[in-house]
Coordinates of C-alpha atoms in Angstrom, one line a residue:
M1 CA 14.5 -28.2 -36.6
T2 CA 12.1 -27.6 -39.6
V3 CA 14.8 -28.6 -42.1
L4 CA 15.5 -31.9 -40.2
C5 CA 11.8 -32.7 -40.2
H6 CA 11.4 -32.1 -43.9
A7 CA 14.5 -34.3 -44.7
L8 CA 13.2 -37.1 -42.5
L9 CA 9.7 -36.9 -44.2
G10 CA 11.4 -37.0 -47.6
I11 CA 13.4 -40.1 -46.8
I12 CA 10.2 -41.8 -45.4
W13 CA 8.4 -40.9 -48.6
M14 CA 11.2 -42.4 -50.7
W15 CA 11.2 -45.5 -48.6
K16 CA 7.5 -46.1 -49.4
R17 CA 7.9 -45.8 -53.2
P18 CA 7.2 -48.9 -55.4
M19 CA 9.8 -51.7 -55.6
E20 CA 11.1 -50.6 -59.0
M21 CA 12.0 -47.2 -57.6
R22 CA 13.7 -48.2 -54.4
C23 CA 17.4 -48.0 -53.8
S24 CA 19.8 -50.8 -54.6
Y25 CA 21.4 -52.7 -51.7
I26 CA 24.2 -50.1 -51.4
Q27 CA 21.7 -47.3 -51.7
F28 CA 19.7 -49.0 -49.0
Q29 CA 22.6 -49.0 -46.6
L30 CA 23.4 -45.3 -47.4
C31 CA 19.7 -44.3 -46.7
S32 CA 19.7 -46.2 -43.5
A33 CA 22.8 -44.4 -42.3
I34 CA 21.4 -41.0 -43.2
L35 CA 18.1 -41.9 -41.5
T36 CA 19.9 -42.9 -38.3
G37 CA 22.0 -39.8 -38.3
L38 CA 18.9 -37.6 -38.7
A39 CA 17.1 -39.4 -35.9
I40 CA 20.1 -38.7 -33.5
L41 CA 20.1 -35.1 -34.5
V42 CA 16.3 -34.8 -33.7
L43 CA 16.8 -36.5 -30.4
V44 CA 19.7 -34.2 -29.3
N45 CA 17.6 -31.2 -30.4
N46 CA 14.6 -32.3 -28.3
I47 CA 16.8 -32.9 -25.2
S48 CA 18.2 -29.4 -25.6
Q49 CA 14.7 -27.9 -25.7
I50 CA 13.6 -29.9 -22.7
E51 CA 16.6 -28.6 -20.7
H52 CA 15.8 -25.0 -21.7
L53 CA 12.2 -25.4 -20.7
Y54 CA 13.3 -26.8 -17.3
Q55 CA 15.6 -23.8 -16.7
S56 CA 12.8 -21.4 -17.7
T57 CA 10.3 -23.2 -15.4
D58 CA 12.7 -23.0 -12.5
L59 CA 13.0 -19.2 -13.0
I60 CA 9.2 -18.8 -12.9
L61 CA 8.6 -21.1 -10.0
G62 CA 11.7 -20.2 -8.0
Q63 CA 9.5 -18.6 -5.3
A64 CA 7.8 -21.9 -4.6
A65 CA 11.0 -23.3 -3.2
P66 CA 13.2 -20.5 -2.0
D67 CA 16.8 -20.9 -0.9
R68 CA 17.5 -21.6 2.7
L69 CA 17.3 -18.5 4.9
G70 CA 20.5 -16.4 4.7
Q71 CA 22.0 -18.3 1.8
P72 CA 23.7 -16.7 -1.2
Y73 CA 21.4 -16.5 -4.2
S74 CA 22.6 -15.9 -7.8
P75 CA 19.6 -14.4 -9.7
A76 CA 19.0 -14.5 -13.4
K77 CA 21.0 -12.0 -15.4
K78 CA 18.5 -9.2 -15.5
E79 CA 18.9 -5.5 -14.7
Y80 CA 16.7 -5.8 -11.7
F81 CA 16.1 -8.8 -9.5
C82 CA 12.5 -8.2 -8.3
D83 CA 11.0 -11.2 -6.5
Y84 CA 7.5 -9.8 -6.7
Q85 CA 7.7 -10.3 -10.5
R86 CA 8.3 -14.0 -9.9
Q87 CA 5.6 -14.9 -7.3
V88 CA 3.4 -17.9 -8.1
L89 CA -0.3 -17.2 -7.6
S90 CA -3.3 -19.6 -7.6
R91 CA -6.1 -18.9 -10.0
S92 CA -8.2 -17.2 -7.3
E93 CA -5.2 -15.1 -6.0
H94 CA -4.5 -14.0 -9.6
E95 CA -8.1 -13.0 -10.2
E96 CA -8.3 -11.1 -7.0
Q97 CA -5.0 -9.3 -7.7
E98 CA -6.2 -8.3 -11.2
S99 CA -9.5 -7.1 -9.8
L100 CA -7.7 -5.0 -7.1
L101 CA -5.3 -3.5 -9.7
Q102 CA -8.3 -2.7 -11.9
S103 CA -10.1 -1.0 -9.0
I104 CA -7.3 1.5 -8.5
E105 CA -6.7 2.3 -12.2
W106 CA -6.3 6.1 -12.5
P107 CA -7.4 8.1 -15.6
G108 CA -4.6 10.3 -16.9
P109 CA -3.5 12.6 -19.7
P110 CA -3.4 11.4 -23.3
R111 CA -0.2 9.8 -24.3
G112 CA 2.8 11.9 -25.1
K113 CA 4.5 14.8 -23.4
I114 CA 2.4 17.6 -22.2
Q115 CA 3.9 21.0 -21.6
F116 CA 3.9 22.4 -18.1
L117 CA 1.7 25.3 -19.1
K118 CA -1.0 22.8 -20.3
S119 CA -1.0 21.1 -16.9
S120 CA -3.7 21.6 -14.3
D121 CA -3.5 24.9 -12.3
A122 CA -5.5 25.4 -9.1
T123 CA -5.4 29.2 -9.4
H124 CA -7.1 29.2 -12.8
S125 CA -9.6 26.5 -11.7
C126 CA -12.7 27.1 -9.6
F127 CA -15.7 25.4 -8.0
V128 CA -19.3 26.3 -7.6
I129 CA -21.9 25.1 -5.1
L130 CA -24.9 23.9 -7.1
S131 CA -28.2 25.2 -5.9
S132 CA -26.5 27.5 -3.5
Q133 CA -29.7 29.5 -3.0
K134 CA -31.5 26.3 -1.9
T135 CA -32.5 26.0 1.8
F136 CA -30.3 23.2 3.1
A137 CA -31.1 21.1 6.2
V138 CA -29.1 18.5 8.1
G139 CA -29.1 15.3 6.2
D140 CA -29.2 16.9 2.7
I141 CA -26.7 16.2 0.0
M142 CA -24.9 19.2 -1.3
E143 CA -23.2 19.0 -4.8
V144 CA -20.2 21.0 -5.8
L145 CA -19.0 21.3 -9.4
V146 CA -15.2 21.8 -10.0
R147 CA -13.9 23.1 -13.4
V148 CA -10.2 22.5 -13.9
R149 CA -8.1 24.7 -16.2
D150 CA -4.4 24.8 -17.1
F151 CA -1.9 27.6 -16.5
E152 CA -3.0 29.4 -19.6
G153 CA -6.6 29.5 -18.4
S154 CA -7.8 27.0 -20.9
P155 CA -10.4 24.3 -19.8
K156 CA -8.9 20.8 -19.4
K157 CA -10.4 18.2 -21.6
Y158 CA -9.4 15.1 -19.6
G159 CA -9.4 14.1 -15.9
G160 CA -7.0 12.4 -13.5
D161 CA -6.4 15.3 -11.2
Y162 CA -6.2 14.3 -7.5
L163 CA -8.5 16.5 -5.4
Q164 CA -9.3 16.4 -1.7
A165 CA -12.4 18.1 -0.4
R166 CA -14.1 18.8 2.9
I167 CA -16.7 21.0 4.5
H168 CA -16.1 22.7 7.9
T169 CA -17.4 25.1 10.4
P170 CA -14.4 26.6 12.2
I171 CA -16.3 28.1 15.1
L172 CA -17.8 24.7 15.9
K173 CA -14.6 22.8 15.2
A174 CA -16.7 20.7 12.9
G175 CA -15.7 19.0 9.6
T176 CA -16.2 16.1 7.3
V177 CA -15.0 14.9 3.9
G178 CA -16.6 14.8 0.5
K179 CA -16.7 12.2 -2.3
V180 CA -15.0 13.3 -5.5
V181 CA -16.3 12.0 -8.9
D182 CA -14.1 12.4 -11.9
H183 CA -16.0 12.9 -15.2
Q184 CA -12.7 12.6 -17.1
N185 CA -13.4 15.8 -19.1
G186 CA -12.0 18.5 -16.8
F187 CA -15.2 18.5 -14.6
Y188 CA -15.5 17.0 -11.1
T189 CA -18.5 16.6 -8.9
I190 CA -18.1 16.5 -5.1
F191 CA -20.9 15.1 -2.9
F192 CA -21.1 16.3 0.7
T193 CA -23.5 15.0 3.3
L194 CA -24.5 17.9 5.6
L195 CA -24.2 16.6 9.1
W196 CA -24.5 19.6 11.5
P197 CA -26.4 22.9 11.4
G198 CA -24.8 26.3 10.9
N199 CA -22.7 28.0 8.3
V200 CA -20.8 25.3 6.4
T201 CA -17.8 26.2 4.2
V202 CA -16.5 24.2 1.3
S203 CA -12.8 23.6 0.8
V204 CA -11.3 22.0 -2.3
V205 CA -7.6 21.3 -2.8
L206 CA -5.6 20.2 -5.8
V207 CA -3.2 17.7 -4.4
H208 CA -1.5 16.8 -7.7
P209 CA -2.4 17.6 -11.3
S210 CA -3.1 14.6 -13.6
E211 CA 0.3 15.2 -15.3
G212 CA 2.0 14.8 -11.9
I213 CA 0.1 11.6 -11.1
Q214 CA 1.4 10.2 -14.4
V215 CA 5.0 10.8 -13.1
L216 CA 4.2 9.1 -9.8
Q217 CA 2.9 6.1 -11.6
R218 CA 6.1 5.8 -13.6
L219 CA 8.3 6.1 -10.5
R220 CA 6.3 3.4 -8.7
E221 CA 6.8 0.9 -11.5
E222 CA 10.3 1.9 -12.8
K223 CA 12.0 3.0 -9.5
P224 CA 10.9 0.6 -6.7
D225 CA 14.4 1.0 -5.2
R226 CA 14.2 4.8 -4.8
V227 CA 14.2 4.2 -1.1
Y228 CA 17.1 1.9 -0.3
F229 CA 18.0 0.0 2.8
K230 CA 21.2 -1.4 4.4
S231 CA 22.3 -4.0 6.7
L232 CA 25.5 -4.4 8.8
F233 CA 27.3 -7.7 8.7
R234 CA 29.8 -8.4 11.4
S235 CA 32.0 -11.3 12.6
G236 CA 34.8 -10.7 15.1
G237 CA 36.7 -7.6 14.0
T238 CA 35.4 -7.7 10.5
S239 CA 32.3 -5.7 9.4
E240 CA 30.7 -4.8 6.1
T241 CA 27.6 -2.7 5.2
K242 CA 25.5 -3.8 2.2
T243 CA 22.5 -2.5 0.4
C244 CA 19.2 -4.4 0.8
N245 CA 15.8 -4.3 -0.8
V246 CA 13.0 -6.2 -2.5
C247 CA 14.6 -5.2 -5.8
L248 CA 18.4 -5.2 -6.3
S249 CA 20.1 -4.3 -9.5
R250 CA 23.0 -5.9 -11.5
K251 CA 25.2 -7.2 -8.8
I252 CA 25.6 -10.8 -7.7
P253 CA 25.7 -12.8 -5.5
I254 CA 22.8 -11.9 -3.2
C255 CA 21.8 -13.0 0.3
N256 CA 18.3 -14.4 0.2
Y257 CA 16.3 -13.6 3.4
T258 CA 12.9 -14.6 2.1
D259 CA 10.7 -15.6 5.0
L260 CA 10.1 -19.3 5.1
Q261 CA 6.6 -19.1 6.5
T262 CA 5.1 -16.3 4.4
G263 CA 7.4 -16.3 1.4
E264 CA 7.9 -12.5 1.9
P265 CA 11.0 -11.6 -0.1
W266 CA 14.0 -9.6 1.1
F267 CA 17.5 -9.5 -0.2
C268 CA 20.9 -8.0 0.5
Y269 CA 24.1 -7.9 -1.5
K270 CA 26.4 -10.5 -0.2
P271 CA 29.4 -9.3 1.8
E272 CA 32.8 -9.9 0.2
K273 CA 34.4 -11.4 3.3
L274 CA 31.5 -12.5 5.5
S275 CA 28.7 -14.9 5.4
C276 CA 25.0 -14.1 4.8
S277 CA 24.4 -15.4 8.4
N278 CA 26.5 -12.6 9.8
R279 CA 23.8 -9.9 9.3
I280 CA 23.1 -8.1 12.6
N281 CA 20.7 -5.3 11.8
H282 CA 18.5 -3.5 9.3
A283 CA 18.2 0.3 8.7
K284 CA 17.0 2.9 6.2
G285 CA 19.8 3.7 3.8
G286 CA 18.5 6.8 2.1
Y287 CA 16.6 8.2 -0.9
L288 CA 17.6 8.3 -4.5
K289 CA 18.0 11.7 -6.0
K290 CA 17.5 13.2 -9.5
L291 CA 14.4 11.0 -10.1
L292 CA 12.7 13.6 -12.4
T293 CA 13.5 15.1 -15.7
F294 CA 13.8 18.9 -15.9
E295 CA 10.3 19.1 -17.4
E296 CA 8.8 16.8 -14.8
S297 CA 10.2 18.8 -11.9
F298 CA 7.9 21.7 -12.8
L299 CA 4.9 19.4 -11.8
F300 CA 6.1 19.2 -8.2
Q301 CA 6.3 22.7 -6.8
S302 CA 5.0 23.8 -3.4
G303 CA 2.5 26.6 -3.6
I304 CA 2.0 26.0 -7.3
N305 CA 0.7 22.5 -7.9
I306 CA 1.1 20.5 -4.6
K307 CA -1.9 20.8 -2.3
V308 CA -3.0 24.2 -3.6
P309 CA -6.6 25.4 -2.7
V310 CA -9.1 25.9 -5.5
S311 CA -11.2 29.1 -5.2
A312 CA -15.0 29.3 -5.4
S313 CA -16.8 31.0 -8.2
G314 CA -19.5 32.5 -6.1
P315 CA -20.3 31.7 -2.5
D316 CA -18.3 29.0 -0.7
T317 CA -20.5 28.8 2.3
V318 CA -24.2 27.7 2.8
M319 CA -26.5 27.9 5.8
V320 CA -27.6 24.5 7.1
H321 CA -30.8 24.4 9.1
P322 CA -31.5 21.9 11.9
R323 CA -33.7 18.9 11.3
R324 CA -35.4 16.8 14.0
M325 CA -34.4 13.2 13.8
K326 CA -34.2 10.3 16.2
D327 CA -31.5 8.4 14.4
K328 CA -29.2 8.4 11.4
A329 CA -31.6 6.7 9.1
F330 CA -31.4 9.7 6.7
L331 CA -27.8 8.6 5.9
Y332 CA -28.7 5.2 4.3
G333 CA -30.2 6.7 1.2
S334 CA -27.3 9.1 0.6
K335 CA -25.1 9.1 -2.4
F336 CA -22.1 9.3 0.0
V337 CA -21.9 8.4 3.6
P338 CA -18.7 9.5 5.3
S339 CA -17.4 7.4 8.1
G340 CA -18.0 10.3 10.5
Y341 CA -17.5 13.9 11.2
Y342 CA -16.0 16.2 13.8
Y343 CA -18.2 18.4 16.1
Q344 CA -16.6 20.4 18.9
D345 CA -13.4 18.4 18.1
F346 CA -15.0 15.1 18.9
W347 CA -15.3 12.5 16.2
M348 CA -18.9 11.4 15.7
S349 CA -19.0 8.1 13.8
S350 CA -21.7 7.3 11.3
R351 CA -21.1 3.6 11.8
S352 CA -21.2 3.1 15.5
Y353 CA -21.6 4.9 18.8
I354 CA -18.4 6.3 20.2
R355 CA -17.8 6.8 23.9
Q356 CA -15.5 9.6 25.1
F357 CA -12.7 8.1 27.2
N358 CA -11.7 11.4 28.8
K359 CA -10.5 10.0 32.1
P360 CA -7.6 7.6 32.7
E361 CA -9.8 5.3 34.7
D362 CA -12.2 5.0 31.8
I363 CA -9.4 3.6 29.7
T364 CA -8.2 1.3 32.5
N365 CA -11.7 -0.1 33.1
C366 CA -12.0 -0.9 29.4
L367 CA -8.6 -2.6 29.1
K368 CA -8.8 -4.4 32.5
G369 CA -7.6 -8.0 32.1
K370 CA -6.7 -7.6 28.4
V371 CA -3.6 -8.1 26.3
V372 CA -3.3 -5.5 23.6
H373 CA -1.0 -6.2 20.6
L374 CA -0.1 -3.2 18.3
F375 CA 1.6 -4.1 15.0
G376 CA 2.8 -1.8 12.3
D377 CA 4.6 1.4 11.7
S378 CA 5.1 4.6 13.7
T379 CA 1.5 5.8 13.2
I380 CA 0.2 3.0 15.4
R381 CA 3.2 3.4 17.7
Q382 CA 1.5 6.7 18.5
W383 CA -1.3 4.7 20.1
F384 CA 1.2 3.1 22.5
E385 CA 2.7 6.5 23.3
Y386 CA -0.7 8.0 23.9
L387 CA -2.0 5.3 26.2
T388 CA 1.2 5.1 28.3
G389 CA 1.2 8.9 28.5
V390 CA -2.4 9.2 29.6
V391 CA -2.8 6.1 31.9
P392 CA -0.6 6.4 34.9
G393 CA -0.9 2.7 35.8
L394 CA 0.6 1.6 32.5
R395 CA 4.4 1.4 33.2
T396 CA 6.8 0.9 30.3
F397 CA 9.5 -1.7 30.6
D398 CA 12.9 -1.1 29.1
L399 CA 13.5 -3.9 26.7
G400 CA 16.8 -2.4 25.5
S401 CA 15.3 -1.4 22.2
P402 CA 15.2 2.2 20.7
K403 CA 11.9 3.9 21.6
N404 CA 11.2 4.9 18.0
V405 CA 11.7 1.3 16.9
G406 CA 10.6 -1.1 19.6
P407 CA 9.6 -3.7 20.5
L408 CA 7.8 -1.8 23.4
L409 CA 6.0 -3.2 26.4
A410 CA 3.9 -1.6 29.1
I411 CA 2.1 -3.4 32.0
D412 CA -0.5 -2.4 34.6
G413 CA 0.0 -5.2 37.2
E414 CA -2.9 -4.0 39.4
H415 CA -5.5 -4.2 36.6
N416 CA -3.8 -7.0 34.7
I417 CA -3.2 -5.0 31.5
M418 CA -0.4 -5.7 29.0
L419 CA 0.3 -3.4 26.1
K420 CA 2.7 -4.4 23.4
Y421 CA 4.0 -2.7 20.2
R422 CA 6.1 -4.3 17.4
C423 CA 7.0 -2.9 14.0
H424 CA 6.2 -4.8 10.9
G425 CA 8.9 -6.6 8.8
P426 CA 10.8 -5.1 5.9
P427 CA 10.5 -2.9 4.0
I428 CA 10.5 -0.4 6.9
R429 CA 12.3 2.9 7.0
F430 CA 13.2 3.0 10.7
S431 CA 16.6 3.6 12.1
T432 CA 18.6 0.6 13.1
V433 CA 16.6 -2.5 13.9
S434 CA 18.2 -5.7 15.1
S435 CA 17.9 -8.4 12.5
H436 CA 16.4 -10.7 15.2
E437 CA 13.6 -8.2 15.8
L438 CA 12.5 -8.1 12.1
R439 CA 9.2 -10.0 12.4
Y440 CA 6.4 -10.3 9.9
I441 CA 2.9 -9.5 11.2
A442 CA 1.4 -12.7 9.8
N443 CA 4.0 -14.8 11.8
E444 CA 3.3 -12.9 15.0
L445 CA -0.5 -13.4 14.6
D446 CA 0.1 -17.1 14.3
G447 CA 1.8 -17.0 17.7
I448 CA -1.2 -15.4 19.4
V449 CA -3.7 -17.7 21.1
G450 CA -6.5 -15.1 21.1
G451 CA -9.7 -14.9 23.0
Q452 CA -12.2 -12.4 24.4
N453 CA -9.4 -10.7 26.4
T454 CA -7.1 -10.4 23.4
V455 CA -7.0 -7.2 21.3
V456 CA -5.0 -6.9 18.1
A457 CA -4.5 -3.6 16.2
I458 CA -2.7 -3.4 12.9
T459 CA -1.6 -0.7 10.4
I460 CA 0.7 -1.2 7.5
W461 CA 0.9 1.2 4.5
S462 CA 3.4 4.1 4.6
H463 CA 6.6 2.0 4.0
F464 CA 5.1 0.4 0.9
S465 CA 4.4 3.6 -1.0
T466 CA 7.5 3.3 -3.2
F467 CA 6.8 -0.2 -4.4
P468 CA 4.5 -1.6 -7.0
V469 CA 1.1 -2.4 -5.5
V470 CA 1.5 -6.1 -6.0
V471 CA 4.2 -6.1 -3.2
Y472 CA 1.6 -4.6 -0.8
I473 CA -1.1 -7.1 -2.0
R474 CA 1.1 -10.0 -1.2
R475 CA 1.8 -8.6 2.3
L476 CA -1.9 -8.1 3.0
R477 CA -2.7 -11.5 1.6
N478 CA -0.4 -13.1 4.2
I479 CA -1.8 -11.0 7.0
R480 CA -5.4 -11.7 6.0
A481 CA -4.7 -15.4 6.0
A482 CA -3.2 -15.2 9.5
I483 CA -6.2 -13.1 10.8
L484 CA -8.6 -15.8 9.4
R485 CA -6.6 -18.5 11.3
L486 CA -6.7 -16.5 14.5
L487 CA -10.4 -15.9 14.2
E488 CA -11.0 -19.6 13.4
R489 CA -9.3 -20.7 16.7
S490 CA -10.5 -17.7 18.7
P491 CA -13.5 -16.0 17.1
D492 CA -14.0 -13.6 20.0
T493 CA -10.7 -11.9 19.5
S494 CA -11.0 -8.2 18.8
I495 CA -9.1 -7.1 15.7
I496 CA -8.8 -3.5 14.5
V497 CA -7.1 -2.3 11.3
R498 CA -6.1 1.3 11.2
S499 CA -6.2 2.9 7.8
A500 CA -3.7 5.2 6.2
N501 CA -3.8 9.0 6.8
V502 CA -3.0 12.1 4.8
Q503 CA 0.2 14.1 5.4
E504 CA 2.0 17.2 4.6
L505 CA 3.6 17.1 1.1
G506 CA 6.5 18.9 -0.5
P507 CA 8.3 18.3 -3.8
E508 CA 10.6 15.6 -2.4
V509 CA 8.1 13.9 -0.1
S510 CA 5.6 13.7 -2.9
L511 CA 7.9 11.3 -4.8
F512 CA 8.1 8.9 -2.0
N513 CA 5.1 9.3 0.3
S514 CA 2.4 11.2 -1.7
D515 CA -1.2 11.0 -0.4
W516 CA -1.9 9.5 -3.8
F517 CA 0.3 6.5 -3.1
S518 CA -1.4 6.2 0.3
L519 CA -4.9 6.4 -1.2
Q520 CA -4.1 3.6 -3.6
L521 CA -2.8 1.3 -0.9
D522 CA -5.7 2.3 1.4
T523 CA -8.2 1.4 -1.3
V524 CA -6.6 -2.1 -1.7
M525 CA -6.5 -2.7 2.1
R526 CA -10.2 -1.9 2.5
S527 CA -11.1 -4.2 -0.3
M528 CA -9.0 -7.1 0.9
F529 CA -10.3 -6.9 4.5
A530 CA -14.0 -6.1 3.7
S531 CA -15.2 -9.6 4.2
L532 CA -13.4 -10.2 7.5
N533 CA -14.8 -9.8 11.0
V534 CA -12.5 -6.9 11.7
F535 CA -13.1 -3.2 12.4
V536 CA -11.4 -0.7 10.0
L537 CA -10.7 2.5 11.8
D538 CA -10.9 5.3 9.3
A539 CA -7.8 7.3 10.1
W540 CA -7.9 8.7 6.5
E541 CA -11.1 10.6 7.0
M542 CA -10.2 11.5 10.6
S543 CA -7.1 13.3 9.4
L544 CA -8.6 14.8 6.2
A545 CA -11.7 16.2 8.0
H546 CA -9.8 17.9 10.8
Y547 CA -8.8 21.6 10.7
L548 CA -5.2 21.0 11.8
P549 CA -2.5 20.8 9.1
H550 CA -1.9 17.4 7.5
A551 CA 0.9 15.5 9.1
L552 CA 2.3 11.9 8.8
H553 CA 2.0 11.7 12.6
P554 CA -1.3 13.4 13.5
K555 CA -1.6 15.7 16.4
P556 CA -2.7 14.5 19.9
I557 CA -6.3 15.6 19.5
I558 CA -6.7 13.4 16.4
I559 CA -4.9 10.5 18.1
K560 CA -7.3 10.9 21.1
N561 CA -10.3 10.5 18.8
Q562 CA -8.7 7.5 17.2
I563 CA -8.2 5.9 20.6
D564 CA -11.8 6.7 21.5
E565 CA -13.1 4.8 18.5
F566 CA -10.7 2.0 19.1
L567 CA -11.7 1.6 22.7
S568 CA -15.4 2.0 21.8
F569 CA -15.1 -1.1 19.6
V570 CA -13.1 -3.1 22.2
C571 CA -15.6 -2.1 25.0
P572 CA -19.0 -1.5 23.3
N573 CA -20.9 -1.6 26.6

């Protein structure tokens, strides 16, 4: 193109020379022919560039006009076809997404490989209670300093370790969480607000070393398909099973099941003999193996560097004296205010008054005349199971769906109560779900009229832990928009969002469902819903503060406390 332009300019320069230097008549015809030929070449070249630009633009904006539902889609020739990389954002959406991603940036080790023996070791690390000889009273802030060392006993010079901390009094069945501050030099400060009198013991746990977090970050970005899904296609006597996901690699063509209302992407490999419209179900396929190198595998060992306690250097317990107070005003000046604490196994919220719904009739009186919608994963299905198990009047109806999948329905006809549960749309790692029952929460919310007798509870987190965070942000963006529409038409609708919770971890579970993944998603959720008129139920602190072992599905006593706070919000009087 540059050569053509220079040639054209040269001819124009020649054409403008004085009369005595111009071409003869024959030369004039020859120059005209050359000039015409060059002009045609320039035109053809420009047309080719415009066509290339159009094709590139179509690739970038493809999400704006997705193929018809269930139609084959032939992606660009890339190793991975990840629709989240192609989504088109408005300026405000882009700015919010960048801000969210920045808010969860995690400090890590210096670049380059770090030997296992140089990684963080809980047994060589320690913590000390600052001013342990001080007389503490209820409402005081207690500071704990943690010093992290490697397996050779050398002090770490950088941060990025994931620590969980709580204080507890076993005899009182009391506990609450602390706030960890990473100084990014191997030191960490933990702030605890002392909320009950008596002997209070500090517990600090190294969940993952910073070197392990670095591996989890790599897996999240490079292996979004490490949990894979499948769908059965059937027509007459012919059936085929194909892999499905947000990201699919190398093979074409692909069935595009992008939701037309929300733009949420989902794809399956197209069957060889059947149509995309012949899909009948969705199910978890399995987990990829051999995700770690030999060296990386040392960073994920139970009892060595996954949820290992850090010992105290000196006393780990302080005496907290009572303090007379009429309210919780002392909390407002604190460096850290937890969402609540346990006392005698009851959750005492620092945000609102919680009633104890200890009798079935108390729950019935609260929910009388109400329709309760539960949307999300199995951790909110536990609410359905708890309520139907405790309240005799709530009778479940068999809808022909598996009990661990749903949809589920329970009705108390005498008191006009309806309780519903429905799982969120893909990705979801449930056993077989009918393709007709794959519903997105945003679309379901748009179908709810709302009102003072309508209650909506949502949780969505665990099944997104293997994907880049932008996939989760898009899902929450759609749900948030639907919540705003619901509140606009029915502002007195009660809406509760249940947060994530901690769980038991082992070497394999850590690669797919680590608490670190859940913490990142939970932080994003709280930020995106902060300005909405919804109540965020802090299941994270309720599971971390309790003395029972961590579990993906918390034990009944924890669920009971969640339900108490849920109902206290629904029925504040």
